[in-house]
Short mmCIF file of C-alpha atoms and ligand atoms in Angstrom, two decimals:
data_model
loop_
_atom_site.label_atom_id
_atom_site.label_comp_id
_atom_site.label_asym_id
_atom_site.label_seq_id
_atom_site.Cartn_x
_atom_site.Cartn_y
_atom_site.Cartn_z
CA UNK P 257 256.06 169.39 188.85
CA UNK P 258 253.92 166.61 190.27
CA UNK P 259 253.11 163.77 187.89
CA UNK P 260 249.64 162.56 188.89
CA UNK P 261 248.73 158.87 188.83
CA UNK P 262 246.09 159.41 186.14
CA UNK P 263 244.69 162.20 183.97
CA UNK P 264 241.98 162.21 181.31
CA UNK P 265 243.03 163.21 177.77
CA UNK P 266 240.47 165.78 176.64
CA UNK P 267 241.19 167.73 173.44
CA UNK P 268 239.60 170.63 171.58
CA UNK P 269 237.45 168.24 169.56
CA UNK P 270 235.79 166.94 172.73
CA UNK P 271 235.31 170.48 174.03
CA UNK P 272 233.82 171.72 170.74
CA UNK P 273 231.50 168.72 170.50
CA UNK P 274 230.21 169.46 174.01
CA UNK P 275 229.70 173.13 173.13
CA UNK P 276 227.79 172.02 170.05
CA UNK P 277 225.48 169.94 172.26
CA UNK P 278 224.98 172.76 174.73
CA UNK P 279 224.06 175.14 171.90
CA UNK P 280 221.77 172.60 170.23
CA UNK P 281 219.34 172.44 173.14
CA UNK P 282 219.80 168.64 173.48
CA UNK P 283 221.51 168.19 176.84
CA UNK P 284 220.04 164.86 177.91
CA UNK P 285 219.83 161.63 175.88
CA UNK P 286 219.27 162.49 172.22
CA UNK P 287 220.94 162.39 168.81
CA UNK P 288 224.54 162.47 170.10
CA UNK P 289 223.91 159.47 172.33
CA UNK P 290 222.39 157.59 169.40
CA UNK P 291 225.46 158.41 167.32
CA UNK P 292 227.83 157.41 170.12
CA UNK P 293 226.14 154.01 170.43
CA UNK P 294 226.28 153.50 166.69
CA UNK P 295 229.95 154.61 166.50
CA UNK P 296 230.78 152.25 169.36
CA UNK P 297 229.18 149.38 167.47
CA UNK P 298 231.23 150.31 164.39
CA UNK P 299 234.36 150.32 166.53
CA UNK P 300 233.62 146.80 167.76
CA UNK P 301 232.89 145.92 164.14
CA UNK P 302 230.05 143.49 164.75
CA UNK P 303 226.64 144.37 163.38
CA UNK P 304 224.83 141.76 165.47
CA UNK P 305 225.63 143.68 168.68
CA UNK P 306 223.33 145.99 170.58
CA UNK P 307 225.34 148.80 172.22
CA UNK P 308 223.39 150.40 175.05
CA UNK P 309 224.93 153.49 176.64
CA UNK P 310 224.52 154.02 180.39
CA UNK P 311 225.64 156.60 182.93
CA UNK P 312 228.28 154.26 184.43
CA UNK P 313 229.65 150.75 184.12
CA UNK P 314 228.15 150.08 187.54
CA UNK P 315 224.69 150.90 186.12
CA UNK P 316 225.46 148.66 183.15
CA UNK P 317 226.42 145.72 185.38
CA UNK P 318 223.25 146.23 187.40
CA UNK P 319 221.08 146.28 184.26
CA UNK P 320 222.90 143.19 182.97
CA UNK P 321 222.12 141.14 186.08
CA UNK P 322 218.54 142.45 186.21
CA UNK P 323 217.90 141.51 182.59
CA UNK P 324 219.14 137.99 183.31
CA UNK P 325 216.59 137.67 186.11
CA UNK P 326 219.10 137.51 188.97
CA UNK P 327 217.38 137.89 192.35
CA UNK P 328 217.24 136.76 195.98
CA UNK P 329 218.61 133.26 196.52
CA UNK P 330 220.80 133.41 193.42
CA UNK P 331 224.58 133.29 193.63
CA UNK P 332 226.88 135.27 191.36
CA UNK P 333 230.58 134.40 191.27
CA UNK P 334 233.00 137.34 191.26
CA UNK P 335 236.76 137.60 191.74
CA UNK P 336 237.89 139.04 195.07
CA UNK P 337 240.58 141.01 193.25
CA UNK P 338 238.40 143.74 191.74
CA UNK P 339 236.71 147.06 192.38
CA UNK P 340 233.68 146.92 194.66
CA UNK P 341 231.30 147.79 191.80
CA UNK P 342 231.67 144.27 190.38
CA UNK P 343 230.12 142.81 193.54
CA UNK P 344 227.83 145.59 194.78
CA UNK P 345 225.47 145.22 191.80
CA UNK P 346 224.77 141.65 192.92
CA UNK P 347 223.57 143.04 196.26
CA UNK P 348 221.35 145.63 194.52
CA UNK P 349 219.22 142.68 193.39
CA UNK P 350 219.27 140.87 196.72
CA UNK P 351 221.44 138.08 195.29
CA UNK P 352 224.61 136.73 196.91
CA UNK P 353 228.10 137.43 195.58
CA UNK P 354 230.42 134.44 195.90
CA UNK P 355 234.04 135.59 195.98
CA UNK P 356 236.79 133.49 194.44
CA UNK P 357 240.55 133.84 194.23
CA UNK P 358 242.48 134.95 191.16
CA UNK P 359 245.34 133.46 189.20
CA UNK P 360 248.70 134.42 190.73
CA UNK P 361 250.24 135.23 187.34
CA UNK P 362 247.43 137.15 185.60
CA UNK P 363 245.37 138.69 188.46
CA UNK P 364 242.33 137.36 186.57
CA UNK P 365 239.68 135.04 187.99
CA UNK P 366 241.01 131.54 188.52
CA UNK P 367 238.95 129.16 186.40
CA UNK P 368 239.61 126.34 188.89
CA UNK P 369 238.31 128.44 191.80
CA UNK P 370 235.32 129.49 189.71
CA UNK P 371 234.50 125.86 188.94
CA UNK P 372 234.86 124.85 192.58
CA UNK P 373 232.53 127.64 193.76
CA UNK P 374 229.60 126.56 191.56
CA UNK P 375 226.48 125.37 193.41
CA UNK P 376 222.87 124.68 192.38
CA UNK P 377 222.18 128.36 193.09
CA UNK P 378 224.92 129.77 190.86
CA UNK P 379 223.31 131.86 188.15
CA UNK P 380 226.13 134.00 186.79
CA UNK P 381 229.85 134.74 186.83
CA UNK P 382 231.46 138.15 186.31
CA UNK P 383 235.05 137.84 185.08
CA UNK P 384 237.10 141.06 185.15
CA UNK P 385 239.80 141.68 182.54
CA UNK P 386 242.23 143.02 185.13
CA UNK P 387 244.31 146.02 183.99
CA UNK P 388 243.26 145.26 180.39
CA UNK P 389 244.59 141.71 180.12
CA UNK P 390 241.82 139.36 178.96
CA UNK P 391 240.61 136.62 181.33
CA UNK P 392 240.54 132.97 180.12
CA UNK P 393 237.23 133.50 178.35
CA UNK P 394 237.14 130.21 176.40
CA UNK P 395 237.57 128.20 179.60
CA UNK P 396 235.17 130.39 181.59
CA UNK P 397 232.47 130.28 178.91
CA UNK P 398 232.85 126.54 178.41
CA UNK P 399 232.46 125.83 182.15
CA UNK P 400 229.55 128.29 182.33
CA UNK P 401 227.73 126.81 179.32
CA UNK P 402 228.02 123.32 180.73
CA UNK P 403 226.51 124.44 184.05
CA UNK P 404 223.93 126.86 182.61
CA UNK P 405 225.58 129.89 184.14
CA UNK P 406 225.41 133.33 182.54
CA UNK P 407 228.66 135.17 181.80
CA UNK P 408 228.84 138.95 182.21
CA UNK P 409 232.22 140.49 181.39
CA UNK P 410 233.33 143.41 183.53
CA UNK P 411 235.33 145.03 180.74
CA UNK P 412 235.91 148.31 182.60
CA UNK P 413 239.65 147.96 181.85
CA UNK P 414 239.44 146.24 178.48
CA UNK P 415 238.87 148.83 175.76
CA UNK P 416 240.28 147.86 173.38
CA UNK P 417 241.45 144.35 174.23
CA UNK P 418 241.75 141.42 171.85
CA UNK P 419 241.13 137.95 173.20
CA UNK P 420 242.59 135.41 170.76
CA UNK P 421 242.06 137.83 167.89
CA UNK P 422 238.53 138.90 168.88
CA UNK P 423 237.72 142.23 170.52
CA UNK P 424 236.35 142.00 174.05
CA UNK P 425 232.71 142.95 173.53
CA UNK P 426 232.35 140.53 170.60
CA UNK P 427 233.03 137.29 172.51
CA UNK P 428 230.45 134.64 173.33
CA UNK P 429 229.51 135.89 176.78
CA UNK P 430 225.95 137.05 177.48
CA UNK P 431 226.73 140.70 178.19
CA UNK P 432 229.87 142.87 178.28
CA UNK P 433 230.08 146.17 180.14
CA UNK P 434 232.66 148.93 179.50
CA UNK P 435 233.42 151.97 181.68
CA UNK P 436 234.06 155.55 180.60
CA UNK P 437 235.01 156.74 184.07
CA UNK P 438 237.55 159.60 184.14
CA UNK P 439 240.66 157.40 184.44
CA UNK P 440 239.67 154.60 182.05
CA UNK P 441 241.16 154.13 178.55
CA UNK P 442 238.56 156.53 177.19
CA UNK P 443 236.17 158.74 179.13
CA UNK P 444 232.85 160.54 178.99
CA UNK P 445 233.39 161.98 182.49
CA UNK P 446 231.03 159.35 183.83
CA UNK P 447 229.54 156.70 181.58
CA UNK P 448 229.49 153.14 180.36
CA UNK P 449 228.39 150.88 177.53
CA UNK P 450 226.51 147.61 177.81
CA UNK P 451 226.98 145.29 174.84
CA UNK P 452 225.02 142.16 173.99
CA UNK P 453 223.97 140.04 171.03
CA UNK P 454 220.83 138.84 172.80
CA UNK P 455 217.86 140.90 171.54
CA UNK P 456 215.65 139.99 174.53
CA UNK P 457 218.28 141.10 177.05
CA UNK P 458 218.91 144.29 175.06
CA UNK P 459 215.20 145.09 175.09
CA UNK P 460 214.96 144.64 178.84
CA UNK P 461 218.09 146.71 179.49
CA UNK P 462 216.76 149.57 177.36
CA UNK P 463 213.44 149.56 179.22
CA UNK P 464 215.08 149.41 182.66
CA UNK P 465 217.66 152.05 181.73
CA UNK P 466 214.90 154.67 181.63
CA UNK P 467 212.26 154.23 184.36
CA UNK P 468 210.83 150.97 182.98
CA UNK P 469 209.16 152.83 180.16
CA UNK P 470 208.46 150.44 177.32
CA UNK P 471 209.38 151.81 173.92
CA UNK P 472 207.61 148.86 172.31
CA UNK P 473 204.31 149.65 173.93
CA UNK P 474 204.97 153.28 173.16
CA UNK P 475 205.76 152.71 169.48
CA UNK P 476 202.88 150.30 168.99
CA UNK P 477 200.39 152.89 170.10
CA UNK P 478 201.91 156.10 168.74
CA UNK P 479 199.70 155.94 165.70
CA UNK P 480 196.49 156.15 167.70
CA UNK P 481 197.63 157.56 171.05
CA UNK P 482 198.53 161.17 171.76
CA UNK P 483 202.20 162.11 171.77
CA UNK P 484 202.35 162.42 175.56
CA UNK P 485 201.37 158.77 176.05
CA UNK P 486 203.74 156.18 177.52
CA UNK P 487 203.58 152.93 179.47
CA UNK P 488 205.54 151.95 182.55
CA UNK P 489 205.96 148.18 182.70
CA UNK P 490 208.47 147.94 185.62
CA UNK P 491 210.02 150.08 188.35
CA UNK P 492 213.07 150.93 186.25
CA UNK P 493 216.16 153.02 186.89
CA UNK P 494 217.59 156.36 185.75
CA UNK P 495 220.72 155.14 183.99
CA UNK P 496 220.63 156.94 180.62
CA UNK P 497 223.73 158.72 179.27
CA UNK P 498 223.38 162.43 178.43
CA UNK P 499 224.24 163.96 175.06
CA UNK P 500 226.82 166.12 176.85
CA UNK P 501 228.64 162.97 177.96
CA UNK P 502 228.11 161.25 174.59
CA UNK P 503 229.68 164.26 172.84
CA UNK P 504 232.89 163.59 174.72
CA UNK P 505 232.56 159.88 173.90
CA UNK P 506 232.11 160.44 170.16
CA UNK P 507 235.41 162.33 169.98
CA UNK P 508 237.29 160.06 172.42
CA UNK P 509 236.30 157.02 170.35
CA UNK P 510 237.91 158.60 167.26
CA UNK P 511 241.18 158.79 169.20
CA UNK P 512 240.99 155.35 170.79
CA UNK P 513 243.40 153.75 168.32
CA UNK P 514 245.92 156.50 169.03
CA UNK P 515 245.27 156.09 172.76
CA UNK P 516 246.10 152.39 172.68
CA UNK P 517 249.24 153.00 170.59
CA UNK P 518 250.43 155.51 173.15
CA UNK P 519 249.66 153.18 176.04
CA UNK P 520 251.54 150.37 174.30
CA UNK P 521 254.51 152.67 173.76
CA UNK P 522 254.65 153.64 177.45
CA UNK P 523 254.23 150.03 178.58
CA UNK P 524 257.03 148.90 176.26
CA UNK P 525 259.26 151.66 177.65
CA UNK P 526 258.63 150.50 181.23
CA UNK P 527 259.36 146.90 180.22
CA UNK P 528 262.66 147.89 178.65
CA UNK P 529 263.83 150.14 181.48
CA UNK P 530 262.63 148.26 184.55
CA UNK P 531 263.48 144.68 183.59
CA UNK P 532 266.67 144.44 185.68
CA UNK P 533 265.14 145.59 188.97
CA UNK P 534 263.85 143.54 191.94
CA UNK P 535 260.27 143.73 190.74
CA UNK P 536 257.96 141.62 188.62
CA UNK P 537 256.61 143.26 185.48
CA UNK P 538 252.94 142.78 184.52
CA UNK P 539 251.83 139.58 182.78
CA UNK P 540 251.79 139.82 178.99
CA UNK P 541 249.06 138.57 176.66
CA UNK P 542 249.65 135.56 174.45
CA UNK P 543 247.92 133.77 171.61
CA UNK P 544 246.57 136.66 169.53
CA UNK P 545 245.43 138.53 172.65
CA UNK P 546 246.37 142.12 173.51
CA UNK P 547 246.57 144.30 176.60
CA UNK P 548 244.68 147.61 176.95
CA UNK P 549 247.17 148.89 179.57
CA UNK P 550 244.51 150.64 181.62
CA UNK P 551 246.88 149.89 184.50
CA UNK P 552 250.57 149.01 184.76
CA UNK P 553 250.68 146.81 187.86
CA UNK P 554 254.11 145.81 189.14
CA UNK P 555 254.93 143.39 191.96
CA UNK P 556 257.74 144.44 194.27
CA UNK P 557 259.93 141.44 195.10
CA UNK P 558 259.98 140.19 198.69
CA UNK P 559 263.74 140.91 199.07
CA UNK P 560 263.50 144.55 197.94
CA UNK P 561 264.18 146.01 201.41
CA UNK P 562 261.34 148.52 201.42
CA UNK P 563 257.67 148.11 202.23
CA UNK P 564 255.12 148.61 199.47
CA UNK P 565 253.62 151.55 201.31
CA UNK P 566 257.02 153.23 201.86
CA UNK P 567 257.78 152.67 198.19
CA UNK P 568 254.61 154.56 197.20
CA UNK P 569 255.44 157.32 199.71
CA UNK P 570 258.96 157.62 198.30
CA UNK P 571 257.55 157.89 194.77
CA UNK P 572 255.21 160.60 196.03
CA UNK P 573 258.14 162.43 197.64
CA UNK P 574 259.83 162.38 194.23
CA UNK P 575 256.71 163.97 192.72
CA UNK P 576 255.10 160.88 191.23
CA UNK P 577 251.65 159.54 192.00
CA UNK P 578 251.21 155.77 192.24
CA UNK P 579 248.26 153.67 193.32
CA UNK P 580 247.27 150.16 194.42
CA UNK P 581 244.83 147.96 192.49
CA UNK P 582 242.95 146.62 194.24
CA UNK P 583 242.36 146.20 197.95
CA UNK P 584 240.76 142.75 197.55
CA UNK P 585 237.07 142.73 198.40
CA UNK P 586 237.48 139.99 201.03
CA UNK P 587 239.49 142.55 203.07
CA UNK P 588 236.83 145.28 202.83
CA UNK P 589 234.75 145.55 206.02
CA UNK P 590 231.33 145.20 204.39
CA UNK P 591 232.17 142.16 202.26
CA UNK P 592 234.40 140.53 204.89
CA UNK P 593 231.86 140.87 207.70
CA UNK P 594 228.69 140.17 205.70
CA UNK P 595 230.02 136.96 204.13
CA UNK P 596 232.54 135.89 206.81
CA UNK P 597 235.40 135.99 204.36
CA UNK P 598 238.89 135.15 205.52
CA UNK P 599 242.35 135.50 204.09
CA UNK P 600 243.06 131.76 203.85
CA UNK P 601 240.50 131.44 201.07
CA UNK P 602 242.27 134.03 198.91
CA UNK P 603 246.03 133.34 199.06
CA UNK P 604 246.76 134.65 195.57
CA UNK P 605 244.75 137.86 196.00
CA UNK P 606 246.51 138.48 199.32
CA UNK P 607 249.96 137.89 197.90
CA UNK P 608 249.32 140.05 194.83
CA UNK P 609 247.80 142.84 196.91
CA UNK P 610 250.63 143.00 199.43
CA UNK P 611 253.30 143.69 196.77
CA UNK P 612 251.32 145.52 194.09
CA UNK P 613 252.02 149.06 192.89
CA UNK P 614 250.32 150.63 189.88
CA UNK P 615 252.68 152.98 188.06
CA UNK P 616 251.24 155.97 186.20
CA UNK P 617 250.44 155.14 182.56
CA UNK P 618 248.16 157.39 180.53
CA UNK P 619 248.13 159.09 177.15
CA UNK P 620 248.88 162.59 178.46
CA UNK P 621 252.25 161.29 179.70
CA UNK P 622 255.31 161.94 177.58
CA UNK P 623 258.29 159.59 177.35
CA UNK P 624 260.10 162.15 179.51
CA UNK P 625 257.44 161.64 182.18
CA UNK P 626 257.90 157.87 181.87
CA UNK P 627 261.65 158.35 182.22
CA UNK P 628 261.08 160.29 185.45
CA UNK P 629 259.03 157.38 186.74
CA UNK P 630 261.74 154.90 185.77
CA UNK P 631 264.49 156.94 187.41
CA UNK P 632 262.48 157.28 190.60
CA UNK P 633 261.77 153.54 190.75
CA UNK P 634 265.47 152.80 190.10
CA UNK P 635 266.64 155.19 192.81
CA UNK P 636 264.24 153.81 195.39
CA UNK P 637 264.93 150.14 194.67
CA UNK P 638 268.71 150.53 194.24
CA UNK P 639 269.12 152.92 197.16
C1 PLP E 87 235.97 151.47 187.12
C2 PLP E 87 235.47 150.10 187.35
C3 PLP E 87 234.10 149.80 187.43
C4 PLP E 87 233.05 150.84 187.53
O1 PLP E 87 233.02 151.73 186.49
P1 PLP E 87 232.07 153.03 186.62
O2 PLP E 87 231.91 153.48 185.19
O3 PLP E 87 232.82 154.02 187.46
O4 PLP E 87 230.80 152.62 187.24
C5 PLP E 87 233.72 148.47 187.49
N1 PLP E 87 234.63 147.48 187.53
C6 PLP E 87 235.95 147.73 187.51
C7 PLP E 87 236.90 146.57 187.55
C8 PLP E 87 236.42 149.04 187.44
O5 PLP E 87 237.73 149.28 187.46
#
């Protein structure tokens, strides 16, 4: 039996909630989406937040930058060690992504590199909480505040993650964006949630999420305009989340605390059983922070006697799917060639990438599955 690298955990409650939506006649954005947003806000436990559902985290990041007025000539600082979505949204708006290296221990954006990359044109920074380990948000926000730079958290991996006792989503950044892609810590199939405390930004994101139709203008005139009336105030996007997707989200959210317990259990098992091998285990949170364990990234040691790629092939041959997170963006043809990026500028990303393997870790896995993974890793590295 092949153990895939990742699988979503969909139960009968999710399925029944979707059936309920299908039978109700509401298949696009409606009451379930409203409930999902409100439940999400309850989960984060902060009433001052606006939670705005979207059809992907990529859409959410795009809306975030748009609402902050990012455009041509502006620079947005992003880590090289991330998924391409973090940077592509900057290009959507004609702005320039500025790639910086990450910390060699945490895989998260290096605050020193961030600081060094700031110019008069820098408008925003997008830290990524890699694998579910929070970035140095206090340092990042303090540098950003001093230089008048907006902070957008790419929290695609960080649900739920505590940063010094506070849930990611409730920190002092401008906007936080979560992903509900199929392999994330909870899923709606495709989907995302944009979270902000800034009412002006929230208003703009809601308008741009659905064709640039202004609810305000709409509401103001409903009393004396016919029901079919609406006003378009900008060329917006089609980024709303459907009630079918939100149905899945409502039920996944109820299980999120169980999900994180299970992920912690599997991570702890790996730590216990792999600690004597020629590999480096993932960095652990400190200081009242927690890890969401979206990924379990290990670093193979240089003296291990097998290439990273052969290691992954050997795992596959033993019936276990592994992956690599990420191919740094400075090595991707589009980013490398458009911005003349070279390896010397990203020594930590390069070093992390060349030895990284992501082991399977998801809630559908049993401890027996985890044991299979451990035995396979042991055999390959000891043999
Ligand atoms: C998955 C992911 C995204 C994009 O999420 P979607 O919901 O698929 O758009 C963005 N950033 C990072 C770091 C991711 O891993």
